[in-house]
Amino acid sequence: MKVKRIWLIWFFLHFALILAVSVRETIWVLAHGPTISPAGLQSFWQQADKFASTLSGETPAAKGPFRPLLAAYEHFAGIEAGYGYFAPNVTNSYQIGFELHYPDGRSESDVPVVSSHAAGLRLASLLDKIGRTENEDTRELMIKLLCLASFREHAGAHTIRAVLSEVELPGAYQYQRGERPTNRELIEYTFEREPAATVNQ
Amino acid sequence: MTRRGFQAFLFPPETDSWLTILRVGLGLQVVFFCGSLFRDWNQILARTGNGVISRDLAETLVSLESPCIPNVSWLTNMGMVVGLTEHTTISLVWVLLCGFGVLLIIGLFTRLSAIGAWFIYLCVVKSSDLLVYGVDNLTTIGLFYLMISPLPGSQSLDHLRWRKKSRDPELLGFFRRVLQLHLCFVYFFGGLAKCLGAGWWDGSSLWRSLIRPPFNVIDPNILVHWKSLFPVGGMVICLLEVTYPIFIWPNRTRLVWLTGILLMHFSIAILMGMYLFAAIMIVLNVAAFGPGSLRRQPAARCVV
């Protein structure tokens, strides 16, 4: 009976966390759209999003002593993220290309390469994160780290120009009319090889 | 529902057949996960300058949330204490994870294997946090529940060798309920988020998900012939997911919903190349709602 009671308490705490994370993600989706929610409600969802962000301890001011413990538990149980896969809409995908420049004036192109389809899915997930991140510094750091891998493969290159582009997908009817996916350049960075080729964090 | 009724719902006496499906399924999932990343393993988990992207960055970002979250650097630091190089430890992590997966499949040292598989899987996905997608969360969920469930179950080598088996049918029922309810949350909120996007109602999201790199396994020139079916397909997916918590429980509708969901995940594997994602969803669904779906399970058959 005592064991049952302990598991019951765990059950309520565990599912309260799952519910909180899932509701939090749904509010984020509604606040950041585009969704079928009426446009008049947009400011309400944005307010709700701010409130939920404070409540869930995402803002530094709201971080209490229990937040790291709760976060650790959420990661242990795999419940730190919601379940809105491919939702509310399927976004465009992202690509990154490198242009390597050598001291003798030569240049060549490169892309991040992995050996398997499974790793390819993970690389695509990384590019999505880079493309969607709103923090410019984080985006630059992530692209710089990808460039480091390319520097390693091309020992003689002294400069890399990295171009992040968005692959715009046509609709089915547009595709039938002959339109094809197009690349739209989003941002570019140029990195020079550092003596130790490391990134300070 | 009364308090007693709620407790009866949460702790129904159960056999351990669902736990066997979960254990073997997760074991296979872990082995396939290791196999699929065999050639890229060291690249994915390497430090700054040695891999696809730095594991240091992922670990730093995760540790900002909590320093208690394990990662591969914990293991490489331990390896260094006994004189192992970083590369050797990372390779050893692969061997250990794969080994725990095999032990789960055959049911040997099940508790230890479940804890080991969960811990190492968690270390790996947290150190490659920038490269993870849905499959990793769902596998962690499965391994977490497996680790705390009443192991080993009667269809395991542990039972054959040492006559060990799960003793409490009510606890077996409780953990099955937990998994069932969690899946209801997964599909309800996943379906709700899809319902909020106009693209799932007019079929454009379904089309885009099939032609979006790297999921464009099928030639769009073939897919475009079926364009009139995409709106129906999108709506069916939305409704199947959002109504899952309602129709998966009654005996009359369970088999229909379970079959629909399994077909959806099978299609995701074939049409989008997301084999691991489809596999974990199939394992979790079959373990949670599979046993007893074809016929009512009489309580007398429960393990006592």
Short mmCIF file of C-alpha atoms in Angstrom, two decimals:
data_model
loop_
_atom_site.label_atom_id
_atom_site.label_comp_id
_atom_site.label_asym_id
_atom_site.label_seq_id
_atom_site.Cartn_x
_atom_site.Cartn_y
_atom_site.Cartn_z
CA MET A 1 0.00 0.00 0.00
CA LYS A 2 2.87 2.32 0.89
CA VAL A 3 4.61 1.50 -2.40
CA LYS A 4 1.41 2.29 -4.28
CA ARG A 5 1.12 5.64 -2.54
CA ILE A 6 4.69 6.56 -3.44
CA TRP A 7 4.09 5.67 -7.08
CA LEU A 8 0.84 7.66 -7.05
CA ILE A 9 2.65 10.79 -5.85
CA TRP A 10 5.30 10.27 -8.53
CA PHE A 11 2.56 9.75 -11.13
CA PHE A 12 0.91 13.12 -10.37
CA LEU A 13 4.22 15.01 -10.33
CA HIS A 14 5.44 13.32 -13.51
CA PHE A 15 2.25 13.99 -15.48
CA ALA A 16 1.99 17.53 -14.13
CA LEU A 17 5.40 18.17 -15.71
CA ILE A 18 4.41 16.50 -19.00
CA LEU A 19 1.23 18.61 -19.07
CA ALA A 20 3.14 21.81 -18.25
CA VAL A 21 5.71 21.24 -21.00
CA SER A 22 3.05 20.32 -23.56
CA VAL A 23 0.80 23.30 -22.73
CA ARG A 24 3.85 25.57 -22.77
CA GLU A 25 4.73 24.40 -26.28
CA THR A 26 1.14 24.80 -27.50
CA ILE A 27 1.06 28.39 -26.20
CA TRP A 28 4.40 29.05 -27.92
CA VAL A 29 2.98 27.72 -31.20
CA LEU A 30 -0.09 29.97 -30.84
CA ALA A 31 2.02 33.02 -29.96
CA HIS A 32 4.54 32.60 -32.75
CA GLY A 33 2.16 31.26 -35.42
CA PRO A 34 1.14 31.23 -38.18
CA THR A 35 -1.88 29.28 -36.95
CA ILE A 36 -5.60 29.17 -37.61
CA SER A 37 -6.18 31.01 -34.34
CA PRO A 38 -7.97 34.37 -34.98
CA ALA A 39 -5.53 37.25 -35.52
CA GLY A 40 -7.30 39.21 -32.79
CA LEU A 41 -6.11 36.69 -30.23
CA GLN A 42 -2.44 37.01 -31.22
CA SER A 43 -1.61 39.59 -28.53
CA PHE A 44 -3.40 37.44 -25.92
CA TRP A 45 -1.25 34.41 -26.86
CA GLN A 46 1.88 36.55 -26.80
CA GLN A 47 1.05 37.70 -23.27
CA ALA A 48 0.28 34.11 -22.30
CA ASP A 49 3.62 33.06 -23.79
CA LYS A 50 5.48 35.63 -21.68
CA PHE A 51 3.61 34.52 -18.56
CA ALA A 52 4.28 30.84 -19.27
CA SER A 53 7.94 31.58 -19.93
CA THR A 54 8.26 33.24 -16.52
CA LEU A 55 6.27 30.49 -14.82
CA SER A 56 8.38 27.71 -16.31
CA GLY A 57 11.59 29.38 -15.18
CA GLU A 58 12.92 30.19 -18.66
CA THR A 59 13.74 33.77 -17.74
CA PRO A 60 16.86 34.18 -15.57
CA ALA A 61 14.89 36.10 -12.93
CA ALA A 62 12.43 33.24 -12.52
CA LYS A 63 15.07 30.57 -11.93
CA GLY A 64 14.61 29.24 -8.41
CA PRO A 65 16.75 26.71 -6.56
CA PHE A 66 14.53 23.81 -7.70
CA ARG A 67 14.64 24.69 -11.38
CA PRO A 68 17.94 22.82 -12.09
CA LEU A 69 16.58 19.75 -10.30
CA LEU A 70 13.31 19.86 -12.23
CA ALA A 71 15.22 20.40 -15.49
CA ALA A 72 17.46 17.43 -14.70
CA TYR A 73 14.44 15.22 -13.99
CA GLU A 74 12.77 16.33 -17.24
CA HIS A 75 15.90 15.39 -19.19
CA PHE A 76 16.22 12.05 -17.33
CA ALA A 77 12.64 11.15 -18.25
CA GLY A 78 12.86 12.57 -21.80
CA ILE A 79 9.97 14.95 -21.11
CA GLU A 80 11.78 18.28 -21.49
CA ALA A 81 10.32 18.94 -24.95
CA GLY A 82 6.82 18.88 -26.41
CA TYR A 83 5.49 16.68 -29.19
CA GLY A 84 4.60 19.12 -31.97
CA TYR A 85 6.60 17.37 -34.68
CA PHE A 86 6.03 18.89 -38.16
CA ALA A 87 3.63 21.36 -36.55
CA PRO A 88 1.86 23.69 -36.82
CA ASN A 89 3.17 23.83 -40.40
CA VAL A 90 6.07 22.19 -42.20
CA THR A 91 8.73 24.85 -42.58
CA ASN A 92 11.29 25.23 -45.34
CA SER A 93 14.55 23.38 -44.84
CA TYR A 94 18.04 24.85 -44.61
CA GLN A 95 21.32 24.20 -46.37
CA ILE A 96 24.83 25.32 -45.72
CA GLY A 97 27.65 25.56 -48.22
CA PHE A 98 31.30 26.43 -47.74
CA GLU A 99 33.60 28.22 -50.15
CA LEU A 100 37.20 27.49 -49.21
CA HIS A 101 39.97 29.87 -50.23
CA TYR A 102 43.64 28.91 -50.41
CA PRO A 103 46.69 31.18 -50.13
CA ASP A 104 47.56 30.54 -53.83
CA GLY A 105 44.24 32.00 -54.94
CA ARG A 106 42.48 28.68 -55.53
CA SER A 107 38.98 28.15 -54.16
CA GLU A 108 36.71 25.13 -53.87
CA SER A 109 33.25 24.28 -52.53
CA ASP A 110 32.38 21.96 -49.69
CA VAL A 111 29.35 20.90 -47.66
CA PRO A 112 29.16 19.12 -44.28
CA VAL A 113 29.24 15.40 -44.98
CA VAL A 114 28.20 12.38 -42.88
CA SER A 115 28.37 8.72 -43.84
CA SER A 116 24.84 7.46 -43.25
CA HIS A 117 21.22 8.41 -43.80
CA ALA A 118 20.62 8.30 -40.02
CA ALA A 119 23.41 10.83 -39.43
CA GLY A 120 22.08 12.87 -42.36
CA LEU A 121 18.74 13.26 -40.55
CA ARG A 122 20.66 14.56 -37.52
CA LEU A 123 22.64 16.99 -39.64
CA ALA A 124 19.38 18.29 -41.14
CA SER A 125 18.04 18.74 -37.61
CA LEU A 126 21.15 20.79 -36.76
CA LEU A 127 20.71 22.99 -39.84
CA ASP A 128 17.06 23.56 -38.87
CA LYS A 129 18.21 24.68 -35.42
CA ILE A 130 20.79 27.01 -36.95
CA GLY A 131 18.22 28.41 -39.38
CA ARG A 132 15.54 28.97 -36.75
CA THR A 133 17.66 30.32 -33.94
CA GLU A 134 16.87 33.93 -33.10
CA ASN A 135 20.15 34.52 -31.30
CA GLU A 136 22.69 35.84 -33.79
CA ASP A 137 25.72 34.95 -31.64
CA THR A 138 24.58 31.33 -31.20
CA ARG A 139 23.99 31.01 -34.93
CA GLU A 140 27.44 32.37 -35.73
CA LEU A 141 29.08 30.08 -33.18
CA MET A 142 27.33 26.99 -34.56
CA ILE A 143 28.31 27.85 -38.13
CA LYS A 144 31.87 28.54 -37.00
CA LEU A 145 32.02 25.07 -35.43
CA LEU A 146 30.82 23.52 -38.68
CA CYS A 147 33.56 25.48 -40.49
CA LEU A 148 36.17 24.08 -38.10
CA ALA A 149 35.30 20.60 -39.32
CA SER A 150 35.78 21.79 -42.91
CA PHE A 151 39.11 23.45 -42.02
CA ARG A 152 40.23 20.09 -40.64
CA GLU A 153 39.36 18.34 -43.90
CA HIS A 154 41.08 21.03 -46.01
CA ALA A 155 44.33 21.67 -44.20
CA GLY A 156 45.63 24.25 -46.73
CA ALA A 157 42.59 26.54 -46.76
CA HIS A 158 43.02 29.82 -44.92
CA THR A 159 39.53 31.33 -45.30
CA ILE A 160 36.02 29.88 -45.42
CA ARG A 161 32.95 31.69 -46.61
CA ALA A 162 29.89 29.93 -45.17
CA VAL A 163 26.50 30.57 -46.73
CA LEU A 164 23.30 29.52 -44.98
CA SER A 165 20.33 29.29 -47.30
CA GLU A 166 16.68 28.41 -46.99
CA VAL A 167 15.20 25.89 -49.41
CA GLU A 168 11.81 27.24 -50.44
CA LEU A 169 9.44 24.45 -51.36
CA PRO A 170 6.75 24.87 -54.03
CA GLY A 171 3.18 23.66 -53.47
CA ALA A 172 1.97 20.52 -55.25
CA TYR A 173 0.10 22.47 -57.96
CA GLN A 174 3.05 24.83 -58.45
CA TYR A 175 5.35 21.82 -58.71
CA GLN A 176 3.14 20.34 -61.40
CA ARG A 177 3.37 23.63 -63.29
CA GLY A 178 7.14 23.27 -63.32
CA GLU A 179 8.25 25.20 -60.23
CA ARG A 180 11.09 23.56 -58.30
CA PRO A 181 12.63 24.08 -54.82
CA THR A 182 14.77 27.23 -54.80
CA ASN A 183 17.59 28.31 -52.52
CA ARG A 184 17.36 31.73 -50.89
CA GLU A 185 20.55 32.98 -49.30
CA LEU A 186 19.88 33.96 -45.68
CA ILE A 187 23.21 34.89 -44.19
CA GLU A 188 26.92 34.51 -44.84
CA TYR A 189 29.99 34.52 -42.66
CA THR A 190 33.69 34.54 -43.47
CA PHE A 191 36.07 32.87 -41.06
CA GLU A 192 39.83 32.88 -41.16
CA ARG A 193 41.82 29.94 -39.89
CA GLU A 194 42.94 30.63 -36.35
CA PRO A 195 46.43 29.48 -35.31
CA ALA A 196 45.04 26.80 -32.98
CA ALA A 197 41.70 26.44 -34.86
CA THR A 198 39.71 26.37 -31.65
CA VAL A 199 36.71 28.25 -30.39
CA ASN A 200 36.72 29.79 -26.98
CA GLN A 201 33.45 29.34 -25.11
CA MET B 1 -14.63 8.61 -11.18
CA THR B 2 -14.26 7.87 -7.47
CA ARG B 3 -10.90 7.76 -5.73
CA ARG B 4 -11.13 3.98 -5.50
CA GLY B 5 -12.16 3.77 -9.15
CA PHE B 6 -9.22 5.94 -10.13
CA GLN B 7 -6.82 3.72 -8.17
CA ALA B 8 -8.34 0.64 -9.80
CA PHE B 9 -7.82 2.30 -13.20
CA LEU B 10 -4.19 3.11 -12.41
CA PHE B 11 -3.33 -0.26 -10.85
CA PRO B 12 -5.08 -2.94 -12.92
CA PRO B 13 -3.58 -6.42 -12.48
CA GLU B 14 -1.60 -7.19 -15.64
CA THR B 15 0.58 -9.85 -17.20
CA ASP B 16 4.13 -8.90 -18.15
CA SER B 17 3.64 -9.47 -21.89
CA TRP B 18 3.62 -5.68 -22.57
CA LEU B 19 6.89 -5.33 -20.64
CA THR B 20 8.49 -8.06 -22.75
CA ILE B 21 7.48 -6.19 -25.91
CA LEU B 22 8.87 -2.94 -24.49
CA ARG B 23 12.13 -4.54 -23.37
CA VAL B 24 12.82 -6.42 -26.60
CA GLY B 25 11.62 -3.48 -28.74
CA LEU B 26 13.82 -0.98 -26.93
CA GLY B 27 16.75 -3.38 -27.06
CA LEU B 28 16.35 -3.61 -30.84
CA GLN B 29 15.93 0.17 -31.05
CA VAL B 30 19.18 0.76 -29.15
CA VAL B 31 21.05 -1.76 -31.31
CA PHE B 32 19.71 -0.20 -34.54
CA PHE B 33 20.53 3.27 -33.19
CA CYS B 34 24.14 2.18 -32.62
CA GLY B 35 24.28 0.41 -36.00
CA SER B 36 22.88 3.39 -37.90
CA LEU B 37 25.51 5.73 -36.43
CA PHE B 38 28.43 3.27 -36.43
CA ARG B 39 30.46 5.13 -39.07
CA ASP B 40 29.68 8.61 -37.73
CA TRP B 41 29.83 7.83 -34.00
CA ASN B 42 33.19 9.48 -33.27
CA GLN B 43 32.39 12.45 -35.51
CA ILE B 44 29.10 13.10 -33.72
CA LEU B 45 30.60 12.90 -30.24
CA ALA B 46 33.94 14.55 -30.90
CA ARG B 47 35.10 17.73 -29.20
CA THR B 48 35.68 21.10 -30.85
CA GLY B 49 37.46 20.85 -34.18
CA ASN B 50 37.31 17.06 -34.47
CA GLY B 51 33.73 16.28 -35.47
CA VAL B 52 30.70 17.51 -37.38
CA ILE B 53 30.02 20.01 -34.62
CA SER B 54 31.47 20.35 -31.17
CA ARG B 55 30.08 18.22 -28.38
CA ASP B 56 31.44 20.93 -26.04
CA LEU B 57 28.84 23.42 -27.24
CA ALA B 58 25.95 20.98 -26.77
CA GLU B 59 27.18 20.00 -23.32
CA THR B 60 27.61 23.63 -22.29
CA LEU B 61 24.10 24.52 -23.42
CA VAL B 62 22.57 21.51 -21.62
CA SER B 63 24.56 22.09 -18.44
CA LEU B 64 23.21 25.65 -18.29
CA GLU B 65 19.82 24.05 -17.61
CA SER B 66 21.24 21.76 -14.93
CA PRO B 67 24.74 20.53 -14.11
CA CYS B 68 23.23 17.16 -13.07
CA ILE B 69 22.43 16.11 -16.64
CA PRO B 70 24.94 13.43 -17.69
CA ASN B 71 27.03 13.69 -20.84
CA VAL B 72 29.81 11.91 -22.68
CA SER B 73 32.47 14.13 -21.08
CA TRP B 74 31.64 12.50 -17.73
CA LEU B 75 32.56 9.17 -19.31
CA THR B 76 35.67 10.41 -21.14
CA ASN B 77 36.91 12.00 -17.90
CA MET B 78 36.42 8.67 -16.13
CA GLY B 79 38.24 6.98 -19.01
CA MET B 80 41.18 9.35 -18.62
CA VAL B 81 41.53 8.32 -14.98
CA VAL B 82 42.23 4.75 -16.10
CA GLY B 83 44.42 5.89 -19.00
CA LEU B 84 41.96 5.61 -21.91
CA THR B 85 42.13 8.13 -24.74
CA GLU B 86 39.10 10.19 -25.68
CA HIS B 87 38.69 8.25 -28.94
CA THR B 88 38.88 4.87 -27.15
CA THR B 89 36.31 5.89 -24.53
CA ILE B 90 33.89 7.12 -27.19
CA SER B 91 34.27 3.82 -29.06
CA LEU B 92 33.78 1.97 -25.78
CA VAL B 93 30.57 3.93 -25.19
CA TRP B 94 29.29 2.57 -28.52
CA VAL B 95 30.22 -1.01 -27.54
CA LEU B 96 28.61 -0.64 -24.11
CA LEU B 97 25.38 0.83 -25.47
CA CYS B 98 25.14 -1.82 -28.15
CA GLY B 99 25.92 -4.50 -25.54
CA PHE B 100 23.19 -3.27 -23.21
CA GLY B 101 20.80 -3.34 -26.17
CA VAL B 102 21.64 -6.99 -26.85
CA LEU B 103 21.25 -7.88 -23.16
CA LEU B 104 17.81 -6.22 -23.16
CA ILE B 105 16.76 -8.26 -26.19
CA ILE B 106 17.71 -11.58 -24.58
CA GLY B 107 16.62 -10.48 -21.10
CA LEU B 108 19.89 -11.05 -19.27
CA PHE B 109 20.76 -8.81 -16.31
CA THR B 110 17.68 -6.84 -17.35
CA ARG B 111 17.62 -4.24 -14.57
CA LEU B 112 21.31 -3.46 -14.94
CA SER B 113 21.00 -3.42 -18.74
CA ALA B 114 17.97 -1.11 -18.62
CA ILE B 115 19.75 1.34 -16.30
CA GLY B 116 22.96 1.13 -18.33
CA ALA B 117 21.19 1.60 -21.66
CA TRP B 118 19.20 4.56 -20.32
CA PHE B 119 22.26 6.25 -18.79
CA ILE B 120 24.55 5.85 -21.79
CA TYR B 121 21.81 6.78 -24.25
CA LEU B 122 21.14 9.90 -22.19
CA CYS B 123 24.86 10.80 -22.14
CA VAL B 124 25.06 10.37 -25.93
CA VAL B 125 21.95 12.39 -26.80
CA LYS B 126 22.80 15.20 -24.37
CA SER B 127 26.31 15.49 -25.79
CA SER B 128 24.89 15.57 -29.33
CA ASP B 129 21.95 17.75 -28.32
CA LEU B 130 22.33 19.97 -31.39
CA LEU B 131 21.90 16.91 -33.62
CA VAL B 132 18.93 15.28 -31.90
CA TYR B 133 15.34 15.03 -33.10
CA GLY B 134 12.10 13.45 -31.84
CA VAL B 135 13.35 9.87 -31.86
CA ASP B 136 15.84 10.58 -29.06
CA ASN B 137 13.25 11.98 -26.66
CA LEU B 138 10.89 9.11 -27.31
CA THR B 139 13.63 6.50 -26.86
CA THR B 140 14.67 8.18 -23.60
CA ILE B 141 11.03 8.08 -22.45
CA GLY B 142 10.83 4.36 -23.24
CA LEU B 143 14.14 3.54 -21.56
CA PHE B 144 13.20 5.59 -18.48
CA TYR B 145 9.92 3.69 -18.04
CA LEU B 146 11.63 0.37 -18.71
CA MET B 147 14.27 1.11 -16.09
CA ILE B 148 11.71 1.77 -13.34
CA SER B 149 9.24 -0.97 -14.34
CA PRO B 150 9.03 -4.29 -12.45
CA LEU B 151 11.68 -6.20 -14.40
CA PRO B 152 12.69 -8.81 -15.54
CA GLY B 153 9.45 -10.46 -16.68
CA SER B 154 8.80 -14.13 -17.27
CA GLN B 155 10.06 -14.27 -20.87
CA SER B 156 13.66 -13.40 -20.10
CA LEU B 157 16.90 -15.28 -19.57
CA ASP B 158 16.96 -13.87 -16.03
CA HIS B 159 13.73 -15.79 -15.35
CA LEU B 160 15.03 -18.97 -16.97
CA ARG B 161 18.34 -18.89 -15.11
CA TRP B 162 17.37 -17.57 -11.71
CA ARG B 163 13.58 -17.93 -11.73
CA LYS B 164 13.39 -14.18 -11.30
CA LYS B 165 10.20 -12.52 -12.48
CA SER B 166 8.09 -9.46 -11.76
CA ARG B 167 5.97 -10.27 -8.73
CA ASP B 168 3.40 -7.53 -8.48
CA PRO B 169 0.74 -7.64 -11.24
CA GLU B 170 -0.72 -4.32 -10.04
CA LEU B 171 2.61 -2.56 -10.45
CA LEU B 172 2.94 -4.13 -13.89
CA GLY B 173 -0.49 -2.68 -14.68
CA PHE B 174 0.49 0.70 -13.24
CA PHE B 175 3.53 1.11 -15.48
CA ARG B 176 1.57 0.01 -18.50
CA ARG B 177 -1.02 2.69 -17.65
CA VAL B 178 1.76 5.28 -17.32
CA LEU B 179 3.03 4.42 -20.80
CA GLN B 180 -0.52 4.40 -22.20
CA LEU B 181 -1.35 7.79 -20.69
CA HIS B 182 1.95 9.26 -21.84
CA LEU B 183 1.20 8.19 -25.42
CA CYS B 184 -2.19 9.88 -25.12
CA PHE B 185 -0.39 13.13 -24.23
CA VAL B 186 2.07 12.67 -27.10
CA TYR B 187 -0.64 12.22 -29.73
CA PHE B 188 -3.12 14.71 -28.33
CA PHE B 189 -0.64 17.60 -28.14
CA GLY B 190 1.10 16.54 -31.36
CA GLY B 191 -2.28 16.40 -33.12
CA LEU B 192 -3.44 19.67 -31.56
CA ALA B 193 -0.32 21.49 -32.78
CA LYS B 194 -0.94 20.11 -36.29
CA CYS B 195 -4.63 21.10 -36.16
CA LEU B 196 -3.54 24.69 -35.42
CA GLY B 197 -1.69 24.93 -38.73
CA ALA B 198 -3.74 25.58 -41.87
CA GLY B 199 -1.30 23.45 -43.86
CA TRP B 200 -2.49 20.20 -42.33
CA TRP B 201 -6.10 20.93 -43.38
CA ASP B 202 -5.34 21.79 -47.01
CA GLY B 203 -2.76 19.02 -47.46
CA SER B 204 0.20 21.36 -48.10
CA SER B 205 2.00 20.30 -44.90
CA LEU B 206 1.75 16.63 -45.88
CA TRP B 207 3.12 17.43 -49.35
CA ARG B 208 5.90 19.59 -47.91
CA SER B 209 6.90 16.97 -45.34
CA LEU B 210 7.31 14.44 -48.17
CA ILE B 211 9.37 16.65 -50.49
CA ARG B 212 11.39 18.45 -47.80
CA PRO B 213 15.06 17.43 -47.75
CA PRO B 214 16.20 15.06 -46.25
CA PHE B 215 12.78 13.36 -46.12
CA ASN B 216 12.36 13.41 -49.91
CA VAL B 217 12.77 9.66 -50.32
CA ILE B 218 10.03 9.39 -52.97
CA ASP B 219 10.40 11.35 -56.21
CA PRO B 220 8.07 14.41 -56.10
CA ASN B 221 7.16 13.65 -59.74
CA ILE B 222 5.46 10.48 -58.50
CA LEU B 223 3.95 12.12 -55.40
CA VAL B 224 2.40 14.98 -57.37
CA HIS B 225 0.03 12.54 -59.11
CA TRP B 226 -1.59 11.94 -55.71
CA LYS B 227 -1.97 15.63 -54.86
CA SER B 228 -5.74 15.46 -54.53
CA LEU B 229 -5.32 12.95 -51.68
CA PHE B 230 -3.07 15.19 -49.56
CA PRO B 231 -5.87 17.25 -47.94
CA VAL B 232 -7.66 14.04 -46.92
CA GLY B 233 -4.39 12.53 -45.69
CA GLY B 234 -3.56 15.66 -43.66
CA MET B 235 -7.00 15.70 -42.03
CA VAL B 236 -6.87 11.98 -41.27
CA ILE B 237 -3.47 12.43 -39.54
CA CYS B 238 -4.78 15.37 -37.47
CA LEU B 239 -7.93 13.54 -36.41
CA LEU B 240 -6.17 10.23 -35.78
CA GLU B 241 -3.71 11.94 -33.44
CA VAL B 242 -5.97 14.39 -31.63
CA THR B 243 -8.68 11.78 -30.97
CA TYR B 244 -6.19 9.06 -29.94
CA PRO B 245 -6.81 9.62 -26.19
CA ILE B 246 -10.55 9.08 -26.77
CA PHE B 247 -10.67 6.13 -29.15
CA ILE B 248 -7.67 4.10 -28.02
CA TRP B 249 -9.38 3.06 -24.76
CA PRO B 250 -12.72 1.45 -25.75
CA ASN B 251 -12.34 -2.15 -26.90
CA ARG B 252 -14.51 -1.47 -29.94
CA THR B 253 -12.31 1.27 -31.38
CA ARG B 254 -8.88 0.40 -29.99
CA LEU B 255 -7.85 -1.93 -32.77
CA VAL B 256 -8.92 0.55 -35.46
CA TRP B 257 -6.98 3.44 -33.87
CA LEU B 258 -3.96 1.31 -33.08
CA THR B 259 -3.86 -0.02 -36.64
CA GLY B 260 -4.28 3.51 -38.02
CA ILE B 261 -1.44 4.86 -35.90
CA LEU B 262 0.83 1.92 -36.74
CA LEU B 263 0.09 2.39 -40.46
CA MET B 264 0.90 6.09 -40.12
CA HIS B 265 4.28 5.33 -38.55
CA PHE B 266 4.99 2.58 -41.07
CA SER B 267 4.30 5.12 -43.84
CA ILE B 268 6.65 7.62 -42.16
CA ALA B 269 9.39 4.98 -42.30
CA ILE B 270 8.80 4.08 -45.95
CA LEU B 271 7.93 7.49 -47.41
CA MET B 272 10.23 9.72 -45.35
CA GLY B 273 13.10 7.41 -44.42
CA MET B 274 12.60 8.03 -40.69
CA TYR B 275 13.09 4.38 -39.78
CA LEU B 276 14.23 4.86 -36.18
CA PHE B 277 11.48 7.36 -35.40
CA ALA B 278 8.83 5.05 -36.84
CA ALA B 279 10.31 2.06 -35.01
CA ILE B 280 10.25 3.66 -31.56
CA MET B 281 6.65 4.83 -32.02
CA ILE B 282 5.61 1.35 -33.15
CA VAL B 283 7.39 -0.26 -30.18
CA LEU B 284 5.78 2.13 -27.65
CA ASN B 285 2.30 1.74 -29.17
CA VAL B 286 2.44 -2.04 -29.45
CA ALA B 287 3.79 -2.37 -25.88
CA ALA B 288 1.18 0.02 -24.47
CA PHE B 289 -1.93 -1.06 -26.34
CA GLY B 290 -0.99 -4.23 -28.18
CA PRO B 291 -1.44 -7.04 -25.65
CA GLY B 292 -5.14 -7.74 -25.21
CA SER B 293 -6.26 -5.63 -28.18
CA LEU B 294 -7.55 -8.60 -30.14
CA ARG B 295 -9.42 -10.09 -27.22
CA ARG B 296 -10.38 -9.12 -23.69
CA GLN B 297 -7.83 -10.31 -21.18
CA PRO B 298 -9.49 -12.09 -18.27
CA ALA B 299 -8.08 -11.05 -14.91
CA ALA B 300 -7.51 -14.71 -13.98
CA ARG B 301 -4.67 -14.92 -16.50
CA CYS B 302 -2.61 -12.34 -14.64
CA VAL B 303 0.71 -13.35 -13.18
CA VAL B 304 0.53 -13.73 -9.41
#
